[in-house]
Amino acid sequence: MGIIRLKNVSKFYYSKGIIASGISKVNLDLDLGEFVVITGESGSGKSTLLNVISGLDTYEEGEMYIEGQETSHYTATDFENYRQKYISCIFQSFNLVSSYTVYQNIALAMQIDGYDAAEIKKKVLDIIEKVGLSEYKNRKVSKLSGGQKQRVAIARALAKDTRILVADEPTGNLDSDSAEGIVELLTKISADKLVIVVTHNYEQFKDHATRVIKMHDGKIVEDSGASDTPLISNAVLPLGNRAARTEEQKTKKKRNSIGYGTQLRLGIRNTFNLPAKLLLLLLVFIFVTSAVSAQYVTVKKQGDTVSEQGRNNYFENYNPKRIVVEKADGSAFTRADYKALENAEHVEKLIKEDIIYDTSIYIENNEFSFYGYMMDLASLTEEPTLGGLPEKDDEVVLTGYDDGWSFGDEPKKLIGKTYKVSLNDGTEKKVKIAGIVLRDYAEDEGSDMITTTLESDIYFTDKMIEEMRRDMYASGSTTTMLINSHEVRLTPGEGGLVTNENVPEGYILLPTDYDPEFKEGYAAGKEVKLTAKNLYYEQSLDLMIMGTYGQKTFEKKTGLKNIAEHNGEVFMNPTDYRRLYEKGSFQASVFVDNTKNLEGMKDMLERGGYRALILKDHIYNFMDEDIVRIIQLPLAVVVCLAVFFIAYFVIRLILKSRGVYFATARMLGMGKSPASRIMRVELVIVAIISYALFFAFVYMSRMGIINNEKLMDYVTYLTVRDYVILAVILMVMAILISGRFMRTIFRSSAMGAFREEV
Ligand code: ADP
Ligand code: MG
């Protein structure tokens, strides 16, 4: 029984609703050693028969046996294995990879079979010599003549070294001289193989054929010299010899499948050997990279903008550019600290007296009252529109809108008058208005920063602020007096702990109520410990009790008149009082020039020994950032998907030529998974290059080599994590697209893929 047997095999073509018969009810038995020539007029089914035999096309009816094995249950993969193992093809249309060199084309056949590199090299060079192409071995196939191409195709078939060699019109496109050379070459290699040649030019082969099959209308009409005829001259091969040959084939270092290293190398070669295609692919990927990352940046930026519109319960003045700063060791700010903060890059302004910054206060008299944030004069950047800057410590500058409401109809009249400031602890101070900064209401309306902060401020001199800060620390502290191991809570301010110039430093004056604390019945000369404790520090003072005051001694000891107004007050020297409450400033605020610099500034501060709190991160939004993400994210996903689809179709167009490549590789027996991997390597490389280019641009923008606002946004908003995510998205896209592309290629039979692509 022959190596190939066909029993009543039929093949139909379905195209556009019409069924055409390719071959019908063909019976055929082919054996090794035969040189079969199939002839017949055009359209008689020669090619169809050959394609069915070589497993390039499916058949619909009958049975085909390969070495006795029935094939009707064969899958595409089975046929690929069959082709890889048994079949070498030579076509009229050559089916070579035109962007590969002669050497690479021939080597490809062996690589697909999994030979190792050294063996491939030796054999390929040998075969190139044999087909007489030595001087062209490194020339691209696209630059060869038809005869040379056909030689390459034959060389490839030789390299594959299978037992069956099929050739469809191998001389069809050649002049008679070239044709003759090809016929001789085929004859030379046909010795122990089954060679099947389709031709309509029988004359060329008649001297070499052992068997002639004539076809007509899809049927075999003549079959001369069939198997039972003894095999002729050059095809005769003793059986023993054949066995030896099979043995030899087994010992070859053959893995039977293409190695991973080879797949990688082919993928890399395919990426770079068509520069125009590479460039187009790069453009598409760069487009995708920028589109996806732009979406990404938009979403992140959106979140930032939203948080500029929120509010916060702890800090009244929730300017989004504000960072609240403390020393990491909890100490007070020094002049050097202020200087460093003020001069740091991206610092727009520094608020030294931060603790008062969140305090809104009234100044008022009978005619006018004004409400604003307490600010220090050093942070006033504008010149007063009316009046001037303070010359005395008790003078202030007001800023606000010139809307006829803040300052009344005649703001000028307010200047120089005295007003009362009411503070937290109930004390009052007197101030005069030195100047007013009138802001144009319309001017600010267009600004994109919407805040609900007060737009009016009251600027005080350093001296005033220091006093007020001391009062604030005093009222913000828990103050206790330890007297005869008994702890008494004191409240700074009227009715509690107050200052008095008549009390010397180191002493304290108490009401007579404290005398019974001691068993002697009087407190004078005894010691007490005063302790002030607040958020920032704890300070103790050891004082001696100067004495106690009663109804009669009050005026003499304090210099004050009416004891009824000072009921129970504890008096101490102002210097001691300052020791307790004037410990400097423990909290400052810096304002960055742009909210995108907040994170960088926070990092810098923390490295410099400060604690930093970005206020906008601690804000309750009326429109939550999450809500924005919920709206923005699906939108971004939709845009990205659209980009992917566009990219997919463009890439498919660009890769059209790849279809021929993979059909060729399939014809040589390459399976779907190695083919997919080769494709994947190619797209992943392109993705990596595009990503690297994108990264290079962002980096150059960061280094200031190129100046582009859009790119700067990437620099500011993308973190390492984002770059990783972006890389992953690109890789996944490359892999998905290559997968989809390979599925379309492998959907039909090998021949079908050819027909679609060529
Ligand atoms: P030959 O190689 O002898 O010229 P073919 O095997 O190519 O003949 O064609 C045999 C028959 O099948 C012809 O009638 C042809 O029209 C038909 N045929 C071949 N290929 C296709 C195809 N892809 N689609 C539809 N009909 C086809
Ligand atoms: Mg044909």
PDB file of C-alpha atoms and ligand atoms in Angstrom, residues 13-15 20-23 40-49 168-169 198 755, ligand 1:
ATOM      1  CA  TYR A  13     -15.519  25.301  -3.306  1.00  0.00           C
ATOM      2  CA  TYR A  14     -18.178  27.514  -1.877  1.00  0.00           C
ATOM      3  CA  SER A  15     -17.932  31.041  -2.969  1.00  0.00           C
ATOM      4  CA  ALA A  20     -17.897  24.616  -7.605  1.00  0.00           C
ATOM      5  CA  SER A  21     -16.410  21.206  -7.759  1.00  0.00           C
ATOM      6  CA  GLY A  22     -12.629  21.175  -7.423  1.00  0.00           C
ATOM      7  CA  ILE A  23     -12.144  17.413  -7.745  1.00  0.00           C
ATOM      8  CA  GLY A  40      -4.670  18.493 -17.667  1.00  0.00           C
ATOM      9  CA  GLU A  41      -6.191  21.684 -18.986  1.00  0.00           C
ATOM     10  CA  SER A  42      -6.638  24.703 -16.802  1.00  0.00           C
ATOM     11  CA  GLY A  43      -9.436  24.317 -14.287  1.00  0.00           C
ATOM     12  CA  SER A  44      -9.342  20.532 -14.401  1.00  0.00           C
ATOM     13  CA  GLY A  45      -8.561  20.284 -10.700  1.00  0.00           C
ATOM     14  CA  LYS A  46      -4.785  19.691 -10.678  1.00  0.00           C
ATOM     15  CA  SER A  47      -4.015  22.302  -8.039  1.00  0.00           C
ATOM     16  CA  THR A  48      -6.954  21.214  -5.965  1.00  0.00           C
ATOM     17  CA  LEU A  49      -5.754  17.633  -5.970  1.00  0.00           C
ATOM     18  CA  ASP A 168       2.477  23.172  -8.593  1.00  0.00           C
ATOM     19  CA  GLU A 169       3.549  24.466 -11.996  1.00  0.00           C
ATOM     20  CA  VAL A 198       1.544  19.546 -11.616  1.00  0.00           C
ATOM     21  CA  ARG A 755      -6.226  32.935  -1.037  1.00  0.00           C
TER      22      ARG A 755
HETATM   23  P1  ADP B   1      -6.150  23.766 -12.172  1.00  0.00           P
HETATM   24  O1  ADP B   1      -5.112  23.881 -11.136  1.00  0.00           O
HETATM   25  O2  ADP B   1      -6.172  22.453 -12.870  1.00  0.00           O
HETATM   26  O3  ADP B   1      -6.177  24.881 -13.108  1.00  0.00           O
HETATM   27  P2  ADP B   1      -7.924  24.134  -9.972  1.00  0.00           P
HETATM   28  O4  ADP B   1      -7.691  22.996  -9.101  1.00  0.00           O
HETATM   29  O5  ADP B   1      -7.287  25.408  -9.613  1.00  0.00           O
HETATM   30  O6  ADP B   1      -7.579  23.775 -11.472  1.00  0.00           O
HETATM   31  O7  ADP B   1      -9.493  24.354 -10.089  1.00  0.00           O
HETATM   32  C1  ADP B   1     -10.427  23.337 -10.211  1.00  0.00           C
HETATM   33  C2  ADP B   1     -11.819  23.900 -10.174  1.00  0.00           C
HETATM   34  O8  ADP B   1     -12.089  24.460  -8.932  1.00  0.00           O
HETATM   35  C3  ADP B   1     -12.040  25.004 -11.180  1.00  0.00           C
HETATM   36  O9  ADP B   1     -13.323  24.872 -11.714  1.00  0.00           O
HETATM   37  C4  ADP B   1     -11.950  26.262 -10.392  1.00  0.00           C
HETATM   38  O10 ADP B   1     -12.790  27.236 -10.953  1.00  0.00           O
HETATM   39  C5  ADP B   1     -12.436  25.815  -9.059  1.00  0.00           C
HETATM   40  N1  ADP B   1     -11.740  26.553  -8.020  1.00  0.00           N
HETATM   41  C6  ADP B   1     -10.439  26.516  -7.732  1.00  0.00           C
HETATM   42  N2  ADP B   1     -10.130  27.306  -6.666  1.00  0.00           N
HETATM   43  C7  ADP B   1     -11.294  27.864  -6.290  1.00  0.00           C
HETATM   44  C8  ADP B   1     -11.677  28.785  -5.278  1.00  0.00           C
HETATM   45  N3  ADP B   1     -10.793  29.287  -4.408  1.00  0.00           N
HETATM   46  N4  ADP B   1     -12.954  29.149  -5.178  1.00  0.00           N
HETATM   47  C9  ADP B   1     -13.901  28.659  -6.019  1.00  0.00           C
HETATM   48  N5  ADP B   1     -13.612  27.793  -6.983  1.00  0.00           N
HETATM   49  C10 ADP B   1     -12.337  27.390  -7.149  1.00  0.00           C
END
